[in-house]
Structures are given as C-alpha cells and as structure tokens.
C-alpha cells in the first residue's frame, strides 16, 4: 500500500458515504488544463501532426470499494479526467495502463504530471476531445493492500467495472462548475499489461454485467493474451529476455494469488525466495529489479522446478497460466486487437492466436490490426497503437446534447417519443436519459422540456 497516498486521501480528500462495492469512498482534485494549454503542449510535442483539442479538462483521483472473489473487501484507487461542458454528455473511456510496479507511479498519483507520459497523453488527448477518461491503478497498486496480481484476469475486471461505477457518483459530489455527465457509450483500451487488462475486463463484463455496462468498442493492444501457449513457448525458447522482471512478477504474483508465499522456496532458488517479496513491495522500479535479474528470467527457478515446468502441463505455474489465458470465449463487442509485428517483449502471435480463436469461435466483429515491424519493438510501437485506437474511437463517438435521450448524438423524433413516455406513463429512465430529458435543469421532466426539445428538433 502507498501509505502517503492513503494518508493524503484521508486528510485532504473528501470522504463519501458508506462503502459498498462500486461506491465512491473518497476523491481529491488533481488539476485542470485549459483547451489552449493542451493545444500548445500537443503542438510542442507533435508539431503539425498534433491531435486537436476542443475542451478544457479537470482530473480527480478517486478511492472506491470492490469485493474480491473471496468475498473480502478492498479499497482501490484510480483517476478520472473529464471535459468541461455542462450541456453535453460524453462517452466513458477506460484506459488500462502498462506495467508499473511502483505504487507512486500510478494514475491517481501522477495525474497530469509530465513524469507519466502515458497517462497525461491519454488524459489530455481523449478528454479534451470529448471522452470521460478513467484510469484504474489496479488491485495491489496505489492505496490497495497486498501485492499487485499481475496478469491475472479477474482482478482487472473488478478494478475496471467498479471504477466506472464509482466515477458516476462523482458529479453529485464535486463543485457543479466542475461537474460532468456521461452518456451510454463505453470504450475500453490499454497497452501491454493494459492490453491484457482490457481484454480481461471485456471478457468479465461480457460474461457478467453486459446489461449494466454495454461496451461500444474495445481496443486491447499488445497484451500477453495467450499465456499458456505463445508466452510459455517464447520464454522457453529464448536465452535472454529484455524485461526479465516481467517474468519474475508473473511467477511471484501467481504463487501469491493461487498458492502461498510460504512456498516460495519450493519453486525459487533460495536467494530469490528471500528477495522477491522485497523487490515487489511497490517501492522498487522495474529497472532496479532488472539490474539484479539474470538475463534468462527462468534462471531464478530451482532446476527441478524449471524441468517440471518445461515438461509437465499440470505443473502449478502452467495451470495458473492456462487459467488466465484469454482464449476460448467469443467476444460480442466490436474488438480491435492492435499489435506491433516486431514486438520484442510480447510477441505479435498473442494477438494473431486470439484473433483466429475468436473468429473460429463465431465472433462477428473482431479486427486484427498489425503495426509494421519497421515501426520498432514493444516500446516504439506503443504510440502508433494508441493513436490508431484513439482515431478509431472517434469514428464511434457520440457526444450527446440536452434532449438526446437515445444517446445517438442527435436530436430526433425518437427522443421526443421517449420523453413523452417518461412524462405520461412514468417510464423508467436511467441517469443519462433523465439528464438528457431535463432541458431546463429543474431536476424533473415536464411539458416545458417537451416543448423545448420539440422546437430544437424542428
């Protein structure tokens, strides 16, 4: 747990109500940027190819409640950046960040700071162009207790879904001048670990809460989806791995999540059994751990463990990797698997195997997007992948004005009919639809709202 952030939330943030899964526990203002500031920053960074900027934005950190699979509660942290325009309702885009193991490098802490380019870039580009962008820190990072369950599917679903629920409580808590409204569009996107987290959350949502959180489109990028196949084969076939701490993190946290850290000495060489809990306590960087790791990360295992892992598909680690392989299901959401063909960290085959598996399973709207090998490796293609996802999101995006009750971004007879049903028949409407129908901002639907929408349509 990041004690400094936890104390900051307790002392300086604002605590909200009693905690239930998905509830907003606390929040803290992180900063704002005017549209002109954003445009200047993007022009400096990208020159004539810079993305546009339409809206000024604000960013908040939030603490929220989840219920873990074992029934116990945990408080997680994350952040939200949103555009300024009280007359519009915007889509929600959940961005899942790439690998970090430092508690103080998560979105809820770095916020709009340039020290975390990944987060500030997504925040200012997406939110200034009409997306309410949410950033989960993930379980075990930020203020959450325990070790981060790295590349384990279910915790990502819990982090993403409950953050989306929690931020919907934020507008009623903050200054009305800083408030925002969402419509019924939801996008998921993320790169590397975030790509895995995105596909894991998509799978979890589609299997459990799709009626509550329908996804407009999903953009998993460069994630290790085929853990038990592509990734195991890759690790066993190469003598060196550019980011050895990734492998150590997977093995360590899988043992923590599915077994017990008391058994570290049954799998790892003595020095590593003693050291891993310290290295992954949230205070050591990946580069720091890489400096200590052997070039072949599997060399931290006992020789007999490596032999069994190589030969036995029922070995503990092979079983946990298989359980978290994101194949053998059929996405129903429009899904774009985006990956660099020259990826030296997470092989392109992960996306190719997932694409083939989904298509053969009957998926109707899955697209494999390959970024040319000439663009570089895992780090170099991150920005091209993210820009492709962002530009494709814009093709789907609907920004809803007052009166747009059906959420298609336009005023039409259908919106008028829905409001008539609400007024005459007491038809139940959701939070967005209620906001959209309340043209005069008096907190209710009336003949005045109906007249105003009718005139706007005409």
C-alpha positions in Angstrom: 0.0 0.0 0.0 1.2 3.5 -0.7 0.8 5.0 2.8 1.5 8.6 1.6 -1.4 8.5 -0.8 -3.6 6.7 1.7 -3.0 9.4 4.3 -3.4 12.1 1.6 -6.8 10.8 0.7 -7.8 10.6 4.4 -6.5 14.0 5.4 -7.1 16.1 2.3 -9.5 14.2 0.1 -13.2 14.2 0.8 -14.8 11.0 2.1 -18.2 10.0 0.7 -20.8 7.8 2.5 -20.6 4.2 3.4 -18.6 1.8 1.3 -20.3 -0.8 -0.9 -18.7 -2.5 -4.0 -18.6 0.1 -6.7 -19.1 3.0 -4.3 -17.1 6.2 -4.3 -15.1 6.3 -1.0 -13.1 9.5 -1.4 -11.9 11.8 -4.1 -9.2 14.6 -4.5 -8.7 17.3 -7.1 -5.5 16.7 -9.1 -5.6 19.7 -11.5 -7.0 21.2 -14.7 -5.8 22.3 -18.1 -7.4 24.8 -20.4 -8.0 23.8 -24.0 -5.4 26.4 -25.2 -2.8 25.0 -22.8 -3.5 21.5 -24.1 -3.2 22.6 -27.7 0.1 24.3 -27.1 1.5 21.3 -25.3 0.4 18.9 -28.1 1.8 21.3 -30.8 5.2 21.4 -29.0 5.3 17.6 -28.7 3.9 16.6 -32.1 4.2 19.6 -34.4 1.8 19.8 -37.3 0.6 16.3 -36.7 -0.6 17.1 -33.2 -4.1 15.9 -32.2 -6.7 18.6 -31.8 -8.0 20.0 -28.5 -11.6 21.1 -28.0 -12.5 21.1 -24.3 -10.7 22.2 -21.1 -10.4 19.3 -18.7 -10.1 18.5 -15.0 -8.7 15.5 -13.3 -9.5 13.8 -9.9 -8.1 10.9 -8.0 -10.7 8.6 -6.5 -10.8 5.8 -3.9 -13.5 3.2 -4.4 -14.7 -0.1 -3.0 -14.5 -3.6 -4.5 -15.5 -7.0 -3.3 -12.8 -9.6 -4.2 -13.6 -13.1 -5.4 -13.1 -14.5 -1.9 -15.8 -12.1 -0.5 -13.4 -9.7 1.3 -13.4 -6.0 0.6 -10.6 -3.8 -0.7 -10.3 -0.1 -1.4 -8.7 0.7 -4.8 -7.6 3.9 -6.3 -7.8 5.4 -9.8 -8.3 8.7 -11.6 -10.8 10.3 -13.9 -10.2 13.2 -16.4 -13.2 14.8 -18.0 -14.1 17.6 -20.4 -15.8 20.9 -19.3 -19.2 21.3 -20.8 -22.3 21.0 -18.7 -24.6 21.0 -21.7 -23.1 17.8 -23.1 -23.0 14.1 -22.0 -19.8 12.3 -23.0 -18.7 8.7 -23.5 -16.6 6.9 -20.9 -13.2 5.5 -22.0 -11.4 3.3 -19.5 -7.7 3.3 -20.1 -5.7 0.4 -18.6 -2.1 1.4 -18.1 1.0 -0.6 -18.9 3.3 -2.4 -16.5 4.3 -0.4 -13.4 5.3 -1.9 -10.0 5.8 1.4 -8.2 2.9 2.5 -6.0 3.8 6.1 -6.7 3.8 5.8 -10.5 0.0 5.1 -10.8 -2.5 7.5 -12.4 -4.1 8.6 -9.1 -0.7 10.0 -8.0 0.9 11.2 -11.2 -2.3 12.8 -12.5 -1.5 15.4 -15.1 2.2 15.4 -14.3 4.5 15.0 -17.4 6.6 12.4 -15.5 4.0 9.8 -16.6 3.7 10.5 -20.3 1.4 7.5 -20.9 -1.3 8.9 -18.6 -1.1 12.6 -19.3 -1.1 11.9 -23.0 -4.3 9.8 -22.8 -5.9 12.3 -20.4 -5.3 15.4 -22.4 -5.9 13.9 -25.9 -9.0 11.8 -25.1 -10.7 14.1 -22.5 -10.1 17.3 -24.4 -11.8 15.7 -27.4 -14.9 14.6 -25.5 -14.2 11.4 -23.5 -14.6 11.0 -19.8 -11.4 9.0 -19.3 -10.9 6.8 -16.3 -7.7 5.2 -15.2 -7.7 2.3 -12.7 -4.5 1.9 -10.7 -5.3 -1.8 -10.3 -5.5 -4.1 -7.3 -2.3 -4.1 -5.2 -1.2 -0.7 -6.6 -1.9 2.8 -5.3 -3.8 2.6 -2.0 -4.8 -1.1 -2.4 -3.4 -3.6 0.1 -1.2 -6.5 -0.9 0.8 -7.4 -3.9 -0.5 -6.5 -7.4 -1.9 -9.7 -9.1 0.0 -9.2 -12.3 -1.5 -10.7 -15.4 -4.4 -12.4 -13.5 -7.7 -11.8 -15.2 -10.4 -11.4 -12.6 -8.8 -8.5 -10.6 -8.7 -6.4 -13.7 -12.4 -6.8 -14.2 -13.1 -5.8 -10.6 -10.8 -2.8 -10.9 -12.3 -1.5 -14.1 -16.0 -2.2 -13.5 -16.1 -0.8 -10.0 -14.1 2.3 -11.0 -16.7 3.0 -13.8 -19.5 2.7 -11.2 -17.7 4.8 -8.7 -17.0 7.8 -11.0 -20.7 8.0 -11.8 -21.1 9.2 -8.2 -18.5 11.9 -8.5 -20.6 14.6 -10.4 -23.0 14.9 -7.5 -20.1 15.4 -5.0 -17.9 18.0 -6.7 -18.5 21.7 -7.4 -21.3 22.0 -10.0 -18.9 24.1 -12.1 -16.6 21.1 -12.3 -19.3 18.5 -12.9 -19.7 16.2 -15.9 -22.3 13.9 -17.4 -21.8 10.5 -19.2 -23.9 9.0 -21.9 -24.3 5.3 -22.6 -21.1 4.7 -24.6 -18.3 2.9 -23.0 -14.8 2.2 -24.5 -12.0 0.0 -23.2 -8.4 0.4 -24.2 -4.9 -0.3 -22.9 -1.4 -1.3 -24.0 0.9 -4.1 -22.8 -0.3 -5.1 -19.3 -3.1 -2.7 -20.1 -3.9 -4.6 -23.3 -4.2 -7.8 -21.2 -6.3 -5.9 -18.6 -8.5 -4.5 -21.3 -9.3 -7.9 -22.9 -9.7 -9.5 -19.4 -12.2 -6.7 -18.4 -14.0 -7.0 -21.6 -14.4 -10.8 -21.1 -15.5 -10.3 -17.5 -18.1 -7.6 -18.4 -19.5 -9.6 -21.4 -19.9 -12.7 -19.2 -21.4 -11.0 -16.1 -22.5 -7.3 -16.4 -23.0 -6.5 -20.1 -26.6 -5.3 -19.4 -25.3 -2.8 -16.9 -22.1 -1.8 -18.8 -22.6 -2.4 -22.6 -19.3 -1.8 -24.4 -19.3 0.3 -27.5 -15.8 -0.9 -28.7 -12.7 -2.4 -27.1 -9.1 -1.9 -28.1 -6.7 -4.4 -26.5 -3.1 -3.6 -27.6 0.0 -5.7 -27.4 -1.1 -7.9 -24.4 0.0 -11.4 -23.5 -3.4 -13.0 -24.1 -2.0 -16.5 -24.9 -0.2 -17.1 -21.7 -0.1 -20.9 -21.8 0.8 -21.1 -25.4 2.7 -18.2 -27.1 4.2 -16.8 -23.9 5.4 -20.1 -22.4 6.9 -21.1 -25.8 8.6 -17.8 -26.1 10.1 -17.9 -22.6 11.4 -21.4 -23.1 12.9 -20.7 -26.5 14.9 -17.6 -25.9 18.1 -17.4 -23.8 17.6 -13.7 -22.9 14.5 -11.6 -22.3 14.7 -7.8 -22.5 12.4 -7.2 -19.4 13.2 -10.1 -17.1 11.3 -8.6 -14.1 8.0 -9.1 -16.0 8.5 -12.9 -15.8 9.5 -12.8 -12.2 6.5 -10.7 -11.4 4.1 -13.1 -13.1 5.5 -16.1 -11.3 5.7 -14.4 -7.9 2.2 -13.0 -8.0 0.6 -16.1 -9.4 2.0 -18.0 -6.4 0.8 -15.3 -4.1 -2.7 -15.3 -5.6 -3.3 -19.0 -6.1 -1.0 -20.5 -3.5 1.1 -19.1 -0.7 4.3 -17.1 -0.5 5.3 -19.5 2.3 6.1 -21.9 -0.6 8.5 -19.6 -2.4 11.4 -21.9 -1.5 9.7 -24.8 -3.2 9.9 -23.1 -6.6 12.7 -20.5 -6.5 16.4 -20.5 -5.7 17.0 -19.6 -2.1 18.3 -16.1 -2.8 15.3 -15.3 -4.9 12.8 -16.9 -2.5 14.1 -14.5 0.1 14.3 -11.4 -2.2 11.2 -11.4 -4.3 8.8 -10.3 -1.6 11.0 -7.2 -1.0 11.5 -6.4 -4.7 7.8 -6.4 -5.5 6.7 -4.4 -2.4 5.8 -1.3 -4.5 9.0 0.7 -3.8 11.4 -0.8 -6.3 11.3 0.0 -10.0 11.4 -2.5 -12.8 14.9 -1.2 -13.9 16.2 -1.7 -10.4 14.9 -5.3 -10.4 16.2 -6.0 -13.9 19.7 -5.0 -12.8 19.6 -7.8 -10.3 17.9 -10.4 -12.5 19.7 -13.0 -14.7 19.3 -12.4 -18.5 17.2 -15.5 -18.6 14.5 -14.9 -16.0 13.6 -18.5 -15.7 17.1 -19.0 -14.1 15.6 -17.7 -10.8 13.7 -21.0 -10.5 15.0 -24.2 -8.9 16.4 -26.5 -11.6 13.8 -29.1 -10.8 11.0 -26.5 -11.0 12.2 -25.4 -14.4 12.4 -29.0 -15.6 8.9 -29.8 -14.4 7.5 -26.5 -15.8 9.0 -27.4 -19.2 7.8 -31.0 -19.3 4.6 -31.1 -17.3 1.4 -29.2 -18.4 -0.1 -29.9 -14.9 2.7 -28.0 -13.1 1.4 -25.3 -10.8 2.6 -22.4 -12.9 1.4 -24.0 -16.1 -2.1 -24.4 -14.6 -2.3 -20.8 -13.4 -1.1 -19.5 -16.7 -3.7 -21.6 -18.5 -6.5 -20.3 -16.2 -5.6 -16.8 -17.2 -5.2 -17.3 -20.9 -7.8 -15.2 -22.6 -9.0 -17.6 -25.3 -11.9 -20.0 -25.7 -14.7 -17.3 -25.5 -16.5 -15.3 -28.1 -16.4 -11.5 -27.9 -19.7 -9.8 -28.8 -18.3 -6.3 -28.6 -16.5 -4.7 -31.6 -12.9 -5.6 -30.8 -9.7 -4.3 -32.3 -6.6 -6.4 -31.5 -3.7 -4.0 -32.2 -0.1 -5.2 -32.1 3.3 -4.4 -33.5 4.7 -7.2 -35.7 8.2 -6.5 -34.4 7.2 -6.7 -30.7 10.2 -8.0 -28.8 8.5 -8.2 -25.4 5.0 -9.5 -26.0 5.1 -11.4 -29.3 2.6 -10.4 -32.0 1.5 -14.1 -32.1 -0.6 -13.3 -29.0 -3.0 -11.2 -30.9 -2.9 -13.4 -34.0 -3.8 -16.5 -32.0 -6.5 -14.6 -30.1 -7.9 -13.3 -33.4 -8.0 -16.8 -35.0 -9.6 -18.3 -31.8 -12.3 -15.6 -31.7 -13.2 -15.9 -35.4 -13.3 -19.7 -35.3 -15.5 -19.4 -32.3 -18.0 -17.3 -34.2 -17.1 -13.7 -33.3 -18.6 -11.4 -35.9 -16.8 -8.1 -35.2 -13.1 -8.7 -34.3 -10.4 -6.9 -36.3 -6.6 -7.7 -36.2 -4.6 -4.6 -36.7 -0.9 -5.1 -37.3 1.7 -2.3 -37.0 4.6 -2.7 -39.3 7.8 -4.3 -38.0 9.6 -1.3 -39.3 8.0 0.8 -36.6 10.1 -0.9 -33.9 9.6 -3.1 -30.9 7.3 -3.1 -27.9 8.2 0.4 -26.6 8.4 2.1 -30.0 5.0 1.0 -31.3 3.1 1.9 -28.2 2.2 5.4 -29.5 1.2 4.3 -33.0 -1.0 1.6 -31.5 -2.6 4.1 -29.1 -3.2 6.7 -31.8 -4.8 4.0 -34.0 -7.2 3.1 -31.2 -8.0 6.7 -30.4 -8.7 7.6 -34.0 -11.0 4.6 -34.4 -12.8 5.5 -31.2 -13.6 8.9 -32.7 -15.4 7.1 -35.5 -17.8 5.5 -32.9 -18.0 8.5 -30.6 -21.4 10.2 -29.8 -21.5 13.3 -27.7 -25.0 13.9 -26.5 -26.6 17.4 -26.2 -29.6 18.0 -24.0 -32.6 16.2 -25.4 -30.6 13.3 -26.9 -32.4 10.7 -24.8 -31.5 7.8 -27.0 -27.8 8.7 -26.9 -27.0 8.7 -30.6 -25.6 12.2 -30.6 -28.5 13.8 -32.4 -32.0 15.2 -31.6 -34.8 13.2 -33.3 -38.4 12.2 -33.1 -37.3 9.2 -31.1 -36.0 11.4 -28.3 -39.3 13.3 -28.3 -41.3 10.0 -28.1 -39.1 8.7 -25.2 -39.7 11.9 -23.2 -43.5 11.7 -23.9 -43.4 8.1 -22.5 -41.5 9.3 -19.4 -43.9 12.1 -18.7 -47.2 10.4 -19.5 -46.5 6.8 -18.5 -43.8 7.2 -15.9 -41.4 5.1 -18.0 -38.3 4.4 -16.0 -35.2 6.2 -17.4 -31.5 5.8 -16.4 -29.3 8.6 -15.1 -28.2 9.7 -18.5 -31.7 9.7 -20.0 -33.0 11.6 -17.1 -30.3 14.2 -17.5 -30.9 14.4 -21.3 -34.7 15.0 -20.9 -34.3 17.7 -18.3 -33.9 20.6 -20.8 -34.5 23.3 -18.2 -32.3 21.8 -15.5 -35.0 21.8 -12.9 -34.5 18.2 -11.9 -37.7 16.8 -13.5 -39.4 16.1 -16.8 -42.3 18.4 -17.8 -44.2 19.9 -20.7 -41.6 22.7 -20.7 -38.8 20.1 -21.5 -41.1 18.5 -24.1 -41.8 21.8 -25.8 -38.1 22.8 -25.9 -37.0 19.5 -27.4 -39.7 19.7 -30.0 -38.6 23.2 -31.0 -35.0 22.1 -31.1 -35.9 19.2 -33.4 -37.8 21.4 -35.7 
